[in-house]
Amino acid sequence: MTSSSSHGHRPRAQVDIDLDAIRHNLTLLGARAPGSEVMAVVKADAYGHGALPVARAAVEAGASWLGTCSLGEALGLRAAGITTRLFSWLDTPDTDFAPGIEAGIDLAASSLGELRRIADAAKAGTRARVHLKIDTGLSRNGCPPSAWAALVEAAAAEPRVEVVAIWSHLACADEPGHPSIDLQAKRFADAYDTARAAGLDPIRHLANSAALLTRPDLHFDVVRPGIAVYGLNPVPQPEDLRPAMTFRSSVALVKRIEAGESVSYGHTWTAARDTNLALVPAGYADGVPRSLSGRMDVLLGGQRRPVAGRICMDQLVVDCGDYAPAVGDEVVLFGAGAHGEPTAREWADELGTIDYEIVTSMYRPRVRRRYLGDRS
Ligand SMILES: *Cc1c(COP(=O)(O)O)cnc(C)c1O
């Protein structure tokens, strides 16, 4: 799955993943939660960065857990040789948990039904490792507090299950000081007391990236950073995180047009003066949102230059003025921002979304992925 960097040709569209940045971010996050183990969240193909290379880099930099959403994602990592503790938390009722239990993958239960399905999948003589989830106020998955005592009591009485942890997830950790955070923390403490009263002795985990960075009192035994692993900062304060993903293409064709000529479908852009255009073979099928037409720049020849007219399925056009790019010149669509290029955050702000969605949508068959700093 690792695209080799030995291809000599210029990419149409390429995503570079800097594994040194991933390791740097993990080291920083580990240092910020010194008393806790770190579970690097690599769901959704590591937020579009590639689950296996990111998992390896995260483990190299000290992650002792990896988190996935689906069991399939966790099994894929096991099959590829990842021996680190894996936790997978959201599957459908028809999921067969038996392969996960055999592979030593920790599973989540939010209800008696889920607990039973997991217990039933454990082969005689084996125990499934389960993390019981309490809904402390996100109202997504997790067991409501009213049903919690019954869940922990059933889990404590179930010999085919080992209760490893209780856990929950925060709704507003990226808004430090939001009153829901303390309320969720209080409910989490109550849920822990109830679990202890039922005879359990679980570890606890609650903190996503934002809580890891802003709420040391909520780190507990394991922290679960996702977005910060990829170098994107979810909190208002600046942090020394390094975005790992750079989206590049290159100039495929250069031409000069006269003032008054228009560019791309619908002729939404007309040259006000004679100008040089650079054609870039990356479009919305490659992850450049069409709704950024007329609203984005690229870095080309050391400067930001605007995209002219509509972004097409396979290509876009850059207005270069009197600057004359050469065919083959590199074009950066977004990156860490260190050289003046746009960032995923900038795209997200322009589109009214979050940078999570930008990077996660970059896993596309036509986009080549290249890993920098690969030690495997
Ligand atoms: C995605 C996810 C995380 C990571 O959240 P970030 O905001 O990316 O740090 C942690 N825990 C759970 C349950 C998640 O679904």
Coordinates of C-alpha atoms and ligand atoms in Angstrom, one line a residue:
M1 CA 0.0 0.0 0.0
T2 CA 3.0 2.3 0.4
S3 CA 3.5 4.0 -2.9
S4 CA 7.1 4.0 -3.8
S5 CA 8.9 7.2 -4.3
S6 CA 10.9 5.8 -7.1
H7 CA 8.4 6.7 -9.8
G8 CA 10.3 9.1 -11.9
H9 CA 7.2 10.8 -13.5
R10 CA 5.5 13.8 -12.1
P11 CA 2.3 12.9 -10.3
R12 CA -1.1 14.0 -11.5
A13 CA -2.1 14.3 -7.9
Q14 CA -0.1 13.0 -4.9
V15 CA -0.4 13.1 -1.2
D16 CA 2.8 13.0 0.7
I17 CA 2.7 11.7 4.3
D18 CA 5.5 12.8 6.5
L19 CA 6.0 10.0 9.0
D20 CA 8.6 12.1 10.9
A21 CA 5.8 14.6 11.5
I22 CA 3.6 11.8 12.8
R23 CA 6.4 10.7 15.2
H24 CA 7.1 14.3 16.3
N25 CA 3.4 14.8 17.1
L26 CA 3.2 11.5 19.0
T27 CA 6.3 12.4 21.0
L28 CA 4.7 15.8 21.9
L29 CA 1.4 14.3 22.8
G30 CA 3.1 11.6 25.0
A31 CA 5.0 14.3 26.8
R32 CA 1.8 16.2 27.4
A33 CA 0.2 13.2 29.1
P34 CA 3.1 11.8 31.0
G35 CA 1.2 9.6 33.3
S36 CA -1.0 8.0 30.6
E37 CA -0.6 5.6 27.8
V38 CA -1.3 6.9 24.3
M39 CA -3.8 5.3 22.0
A40 CA -3.2 6.7 18.5
V41 CA -6.5 6.8 16.7
V42 CA -6.1 5.4 13.2
K43 CA -9.7 5.0 12.2
A44 CA -10.8 5.9 8.6
D45 CA -7.5 4.8 7.2
A46 CA -5.7 7.0 9.7
Y47 CA -7.8 10.1 8.8
G48 CA -6.8 9.6 5.2
H49 CA -3.1 9.2 5.9
G50 CA -2.9 5.4 5.6
A51 CA -3.5 3.2 8.6
L52 CA -0.5 0.8 8.4
P53 CA 2.4 3.3 7.9
V54 CA 0.8 5.7 10.5
A55 CA 0.3 2.8 12.9
R56 CA 3.9 1.8 12.6
A57 CA 5.2 5.3 13.0
A58 CA 2.9 5.9 16.0
V59 CA 4.2 2.8 17.7
E60 CA 7.8 3.8 17.0
A61 CA 7.1 7.1 18.7
G62 CA 5.6 5.5 21.8
A63 CA 1.9 4.7 21.2
S64 CA 1.1 1.6 23.1
W65 CA -2.5 1.4 21.9
L66 CA -4.1 1.9 18.5
G67 CA -7.7 2.8 18.1
T68 CA -10.0 2.0 15.1
C69 CA -13.6 2.4 14.5
S70 CA -14.5 -0.9 12.9
L71 CA -13.3 -4.4 13.7
G72 CA -12.3 -4.7 10.0
E73 CA -9.8 -1.9 10.4
A74 CA -8.3 -3.5 13.5
L75 CA -8.1 -6.9 11.9
G76 CA -6.3 -5.4 8.9
L77 CA -3.6 -4.0 11.1
R78 CA -3.2 -7.3 13.0
A79 CA -3.0 -9.2 9.7
A80 CA -0.2 -6.8 8.6
G81 CA 1.8 -7.6 11.7
I82 CA 0.8 -4.9 14.2
T83 CA 1.1 -6.5 17.6
T84 CA 0.2 -3.4 19.7
R85 CA -3.0 -3.4 21.7
L86 CA -5.9 -2.6 19.4
F87 CA -9.2 -1.2 20.4
S88 CA -12.2 -1.1 18.0
W89 CA -15.4 0.5 19.1
L90 CA -18.2 0.6 16.6
D91 CA -19.6 -2.3 14.6
T92 CA -22.9 -3.4 13.3
P93 CA -25.1 -6.1 14.9
D94 CA -24.2 -8.6 12.3
T95 CA -20.5 -8.3 12.9
D96 CA -18.9 -11.6 13.8
F97 CA -16.7 -10.7 16.8
A98 CA -15.0 -14.1 17.0
P99 CA -12.1 -13.3 14.7
G100 CA -11.5 -10.1 16.7
I101 CA -11.5 -11.9 20.0
E102 CA -9.1 -14.5 18.5
A103 CA -6.8 -11.7 17.3
G104 CA -6.8 -10.2 20.8
I105 CA -8.6 -7.1 19.8
D106 CA -10.3 -5.1 22.5
L107 CA -14.0 -4.5 21.8
A108 CA -16.5 -1.9 23.0
A109 CA -20.0 -2.6 24.5
S110 CA -22.6 0.1 25.1
S111 CA -25.5 -2.2 25.8
L112 CA -26.5 -5.5 27.2
G113 CA -27.1 -6.7 23.7
E114 CA -23.6 -5.8 22.5
L115 CA -22.1 -7.4 25.6
R116 CA -24.1 -10.6 24.9
R117 CA -23.0 -10.7 21.3
I118 CA -19.4 -10.3 22.2
A119 CA -19.6 -12.9 25.0
D120 CA -21.3 -15.3 22.7
A121 CA -18.5 -14.9 20.2
A122 CA -15.8 -15.9 22.7
K123 CA -14.8 -19.5 22.2
A124 CA -14.9 -21.8 25.2
G125 CA -12.0 -21.1 27.5
T126 CA -11.3 -17.7 26.1
R127 CA -12.4 -14.3 27.3
A128 CA -13.2 -11.3 25.2
R129 CA -11.5 -8.0 26.3
V130 CA -14.3 -5.4 26.6
H131 CA -14.4 -1.7 27.2
L132 CA -17.7 -0.6 28.6
K133 CA -18.8 2.8 27.2
I134 CA -20.9 5.2 29.3
D135 CA -22.7 8.0 27.5
T136 CA -21.8 11.0 29.6
G137 CA -23.6 13.5 27.3
L138 CA -22.6 13.1 23.7
S139 CA -25.8 11.1 23.1
R140 CA -24.2 9.1 20.4
N141 CA -23.1 5.6 21.3
G142 CA -22.5 4.6 24.9
C143 CA -24.8 3.3 27.6
P144 CA -27.2 5.9 29.2
P145 CA -26.5 6.4 32.9
S146 CA -30.0 4.9 33.7
A147 CA -28.9 1.6 32.2
W148 CA -25.3 1.6 33.4
A149 CA -25.6 -0.3 36.7
A150 CA -27.3 -3.2 34.9
L151 CA -24.6 -3.2 32.2
V152 CA -21.7 -3.2 34.7
E153 CA -23.4 -5.9 36.8
A154 CA -24.0 -8.1 33.8
A155 CA -20.4 -7.6 32.6
A156 CA -19.0 -8.4 36.1
A157 CA -21.1 -11.6 36.1
E158 CA -20.1 -12.8 32.6
P159 CA -17.2 -15.2 32.7
R160 CA -16.5 -15.0 29.0
V161 CA -15.8 -11.3 29.3
E162 CA -12.9 -9.4 30.8
V163 CA -13.8 -5.8 31.5
V164 CA -10.6 -3.9 30.7
A165 CA -11.9 -0.3 30.8
I166 CA -14.7 2.0 31.1
W167 CA -14.6 4.9 28.7
S168 CA -16.6 7.8 27.2
H169 CA -16.2 10.6 24.6
L170 CA -16.5 14.3 25.0
A171 CA -18.8 16.6 22.9
C172 CA -17.1 20.0 23.2
A173 CA -13.5 19.4 24.3
D174 CA -12.4 21.7 21.4
E175 CA -14.1 24.6 23.2
P176 CA -12.0 24.8 26.4
G177 CA -14.2 25.9 29.3
H178 CA -17.4 24.7 27.8
P179 CA -19.6 23.7 30.7
S180 CA -20.5 20.3 29.2
I181 CA -16.9 19.1 29.8
D182 CA -17.1 19.3 33.6
L183 CA -20.6 17.8 33.5
Q184 CA -19.4 14.8 31.4
A185 CA -16.4 14.4 33.7
K186 CA -18.7 14.2 36.7
R187 CA -20.9 11.6 35.0
F188 CA -17.8 9.7 34.1
A189 CA -16.7 9.7 37.7
D190 CA -20.1 8.5 38.8
A191 CA -20.0 5.7 36.2
Y192 CA -16.6 4.6 37.5
D193 CA -17.9 4.5 41.1
T194 CA -20.8 2.3 39.9
A195 CA -18.4 0.0 38.1
R196 CA -16.2 -0.3 41.2
A197 CA -19.2 -1.0 43.3
A198 CA -20.1 -3.9 40.9
G199 CA -16.7 -5.4 41.7
L200 CA -14.9 -4.3 38.5
D201 CA -11.4 -2.7 38.5
P202 CA -11.2 -1.2 35.0
I203 CA -8.8 1.4 33.6
R204 CA -10.4 4.6 32.3
H205 CA -10.1 6.6 29.1
L206 CA -11.9 9.7 28.0
A207 CA -9.6 12.3 26.3
N208 CA -9.5 13.0 22.6
S209 CA -6.8 15.3 21.2
A210 CA -8.5 18.5 22.5
A211 CA -8.9 17.2 26.0
L212 CA -5.4 15.8 26.0
L213 CA -4.1 19.3 25.1
T214 CA -6.3 21.2 27.5
R215 CA -7.5 19.0 30.4
P216 CA -4.7 17.1 32.1
D217 CA -7.2 16.2 34.9
L218 CA -9.0 14.1 32.3
H219 CA -6.1 12.1 31.0
F220 CA -6.8 9.0 33.2
D221 CA -5.0 5.8 32.1
V222 CA -5.1 6.1 28.4
V223 CA -5.5 9.2 26.1
R224 CA -7.0 8.8 22.6
P225 CA -5.7 11.5 20.3
G226 CA -6.6 11.4 16.6
I227 CA -6.5 14.7 14.8
A228 CA -3.4 15.9 16.7
V229 CA -1.5 12.8 15.6
Y230 CA -1.8 14.1 12.1
G231 CA -0.6 17.6 13.2
L232 CA -3.9 19.4 13.0
N233 CA -4.6 21.4 16.1
P234 CA -8.2 21.2 17.4
V235 CA -7.8 23.8 20.2
P236 CA -7.6 27.6 20.0
Q237 CA -4.2 27.9 21.6
P238 CA -1.1 27.4 19.3
E239 CA 0.6 24.0 19.6
D240 CA 3.9 22.7 18.2
L241 CA 2.1 20.2 16.0
R242 CA 3.3 19.4 12.4
P243 CA 0.7 18.7 9.7
A244 CA 1.8 15.4 8.1
M245 CA -0.1 15.7 4.8
T246 CA 0.9 17.6 1.7
F247 CA -1.2 17.5 -1.4
R248 CA 0.7 18.2 -4.6
S249 CA 0.4 18.1 -8.3
S250 CA 2.4 19.6 -11.1
V251 CA 2.0 21.8 -14.1
A252 CA 0.9 19.8 -17.2
L253 CA 0.6 22.7 -19.7
V254 CA 1.4 26.4 -19.9
K255 CA -0.3 28.9 -22.2
R256 CA -0.8 32.6 -22.6
I257 CA -4.3 34.1 -23.2
E258 CA -5.3 37.6 -24.1
A259 CA -7.3 40.0 -22.0
G260 CA -11.0 39.2 -22.4
E261 CA -10.6 35.5 -22.8
S262 CA -12.5 33.3 -20.3
V263 CA -11.4 30.2 -18.5
S264 CA -13.1 26.8 -17.8
Y265 CA -16.7 25.7 -17.8
G266 CA -19.3 28.4 -17.6
H267 CA -16.8 31.1 -18.3
T268 CA -17.0 32.3 -14.7
W269 CA -13.6 34.0 -14.9
T270 CA -12.3 36.3 -17.6
A271 CA -8.8 37.6 -17.9
A272 CA -8.5 41.3 -17.1
R273 CA -5.1 41.4 -18.8
D274 CA -3.0 39.2 -21.0
T275 CA -1.9 36.4 -18.7
N276 CA -0.1 33.0 -18.4
L277 CA -2.2 30.1 -17.4
A278 CA -0.9 26.8 -15.8
L279 CA -3.0 23.7 -16.2
V280 CA -2.9 21.4 -13.2
P281 CA -4.1 17.8 -13.7
A282 CA -6.0 17.6 -10.4
G283 CA -9.7 18.2 -10.0
Y284 CA -12.6 17.2 -7.8
A285 CA -12.1 13.5 -8.6
D286 CA -8.7 13.9 -6.9
G287 CA -10.0 15.7 -3.8
V288 CA -10.0 19.4 -4.9
P289 CA -13.6 20.4 -3.9
R290 CA -15.4 22.1 -6.8
S291 CA -16.9 24.5 -4.4
L292 CA -13.4 26.1 -3.9
S293 CA -13.7 27.4 -7.5
G294 CA -12.7 31.0 -7.4
R295 CA -11.9 30.7 -3.7
M296 CA -8.5 29.0 -3.6
D297 CA -4.8 29.6 -4.3
V298 CA -2.0 27.1 -4.9
L299 CA 1.7 27.5 -4.2
L300 CA 3.5 27.6 -7.6
G301 CA 6.9 29.0 -8.2
G302 CA 7.3 30.1 -4.6
Q303 CA 4.1 32.2 -4.5
R304 CA 0.5 31.7 -4.0
R305 CA -1.5 32.1 -7.2
P306 CA -5.3 32.0 -7.6
V307 CA -7.2 29.3 -9.4
A308 CA -9.0 30.8 -12.4
G309 CA -12.6 29.7 -13.1
R310 CA -14.2 26.4 -12.2
I311 CA -12.5 23.4 -10.8
C312 CA -13.2 20.5 -13.2
M313 CA -13.3 16.7 -12.5
D314 CA -9.7 16.2 -13.7
Q315 CA -8.1 19.6 -13.8
L316 CA -7.9 23.2 -12.7
V317 CA -6.3 26.3 -14.1
V318 CA -4.0 28.7 -12.3
D319 CA -3.7 32.4 -13.2
C320 CA 0.0 33.1 -13.2
G321 CA 0.0 36.7 -14.6
D322 CA 3.4 37.4 -16.1
Y323 CA 5.1 34.7 -14.2
A324 CA 6.1 31.9 -16.6
P325 CA 5.9 28.5 -15.0
A326 CA 7.4 25.5 -16.8
V327 CA 5.7 22.2 -17.5
G328 CA 6.5 19.9 -14.7
D329 CA 6.8 22.6 -12.0
E330 CA 5.5 21.5 -8.6
V331 CA 2.2 22.8 -7.4
V332 CA 1.2 22.5 -3.8
L333 CA -2.5 22.5 -3.1
F334 CA -2.3 22.3 0.7
G335 CA 0.4 21.4 3.2
A336 CA 1.8 22.3 6.5
G337 CA 1.9 26.0 5.6
A338 CA 5.6 26.4 6.3
H339 CA 6.4 27.7 2.8
G340 CA 3.3 29.8 2.4
E341 CA 1.1 27.1 0.9
P342 CA -2.5 26.9 1.9
T343 CA -3.3 24.5 4.7
A344 CA -6.1 21.9 5.2
R345 CA -7.5 24.3 7.9
E346 CA -7.7 27.1 5.3
W347 CA -9.7 24.9 2.9
A348 CA -11.9 23.8 5.8
D349 CA -12.6 27.4 6.9
E350 CA -13.4 28.4 3.3
L351 CA -15.8 25.4 2.9
G352 CA -17.4 25.8 6.3
T353 CA -16.2 22.5 7.6
I354 CA -13.3 21.1 9.7
D355 CA -9.9 20.0 8.6
Y356 CA -10.7 16.4 9.7
E357 CA -13.0 16.2 6.7
I358 CA -10.5 17.6 4.3
V359 CA -7.7 15.1 5.1
T360 CA -10.0 12.2 5.6
S361 CA -11.4 12.7 2.1
M362 CA -7.9 12.5 0.5
Y363 CA -7.9 8.7 0.3
R364 CA -8.7 8.2 -3.4
P365 CA -7.6 5.6 -5.8
R366 CA -6.3 8.1 -8.4
V367 CA -4.2 10.0 -5.9
R368 CA -0.8 8.6 -5.3
R369 CA 0.4 8.3 -1.7
R370 CA 4.0 8.6 -0.9
Y371 CA 5.5 8.2 2.6
L372 CA 8.5 10.3 3.7
G373 CA 10.6 9.1 6.6
D374 CA 9.5 5.4 6.3
R375 CA 11.7 3.3 8.5
S376 CA 10.0 -0.1 7.8
Ligands
LIG1 C1 -12.3 9.9 16.6 C2 -12.2 9.6 18.0 C3 -11.2 10.0 18.8 C4 -10.1 11.0 18.3 O1 -10.7 12.3 18.3 P1 -9.8 13.5 17.8 O2 -10.7 14.7 18.0 O3 -9.5 13.3 16.4 O4 -8.6 13.5 18.7 C5 -11.1 9.6 20.1 N1 -12.1 8.7 20.6 C6 -13.1 8.3 19.8 C7 -14.2 7.4 20.4 C8 -13.2 8.7 18.5 O5 -14.3 8.3 17.8

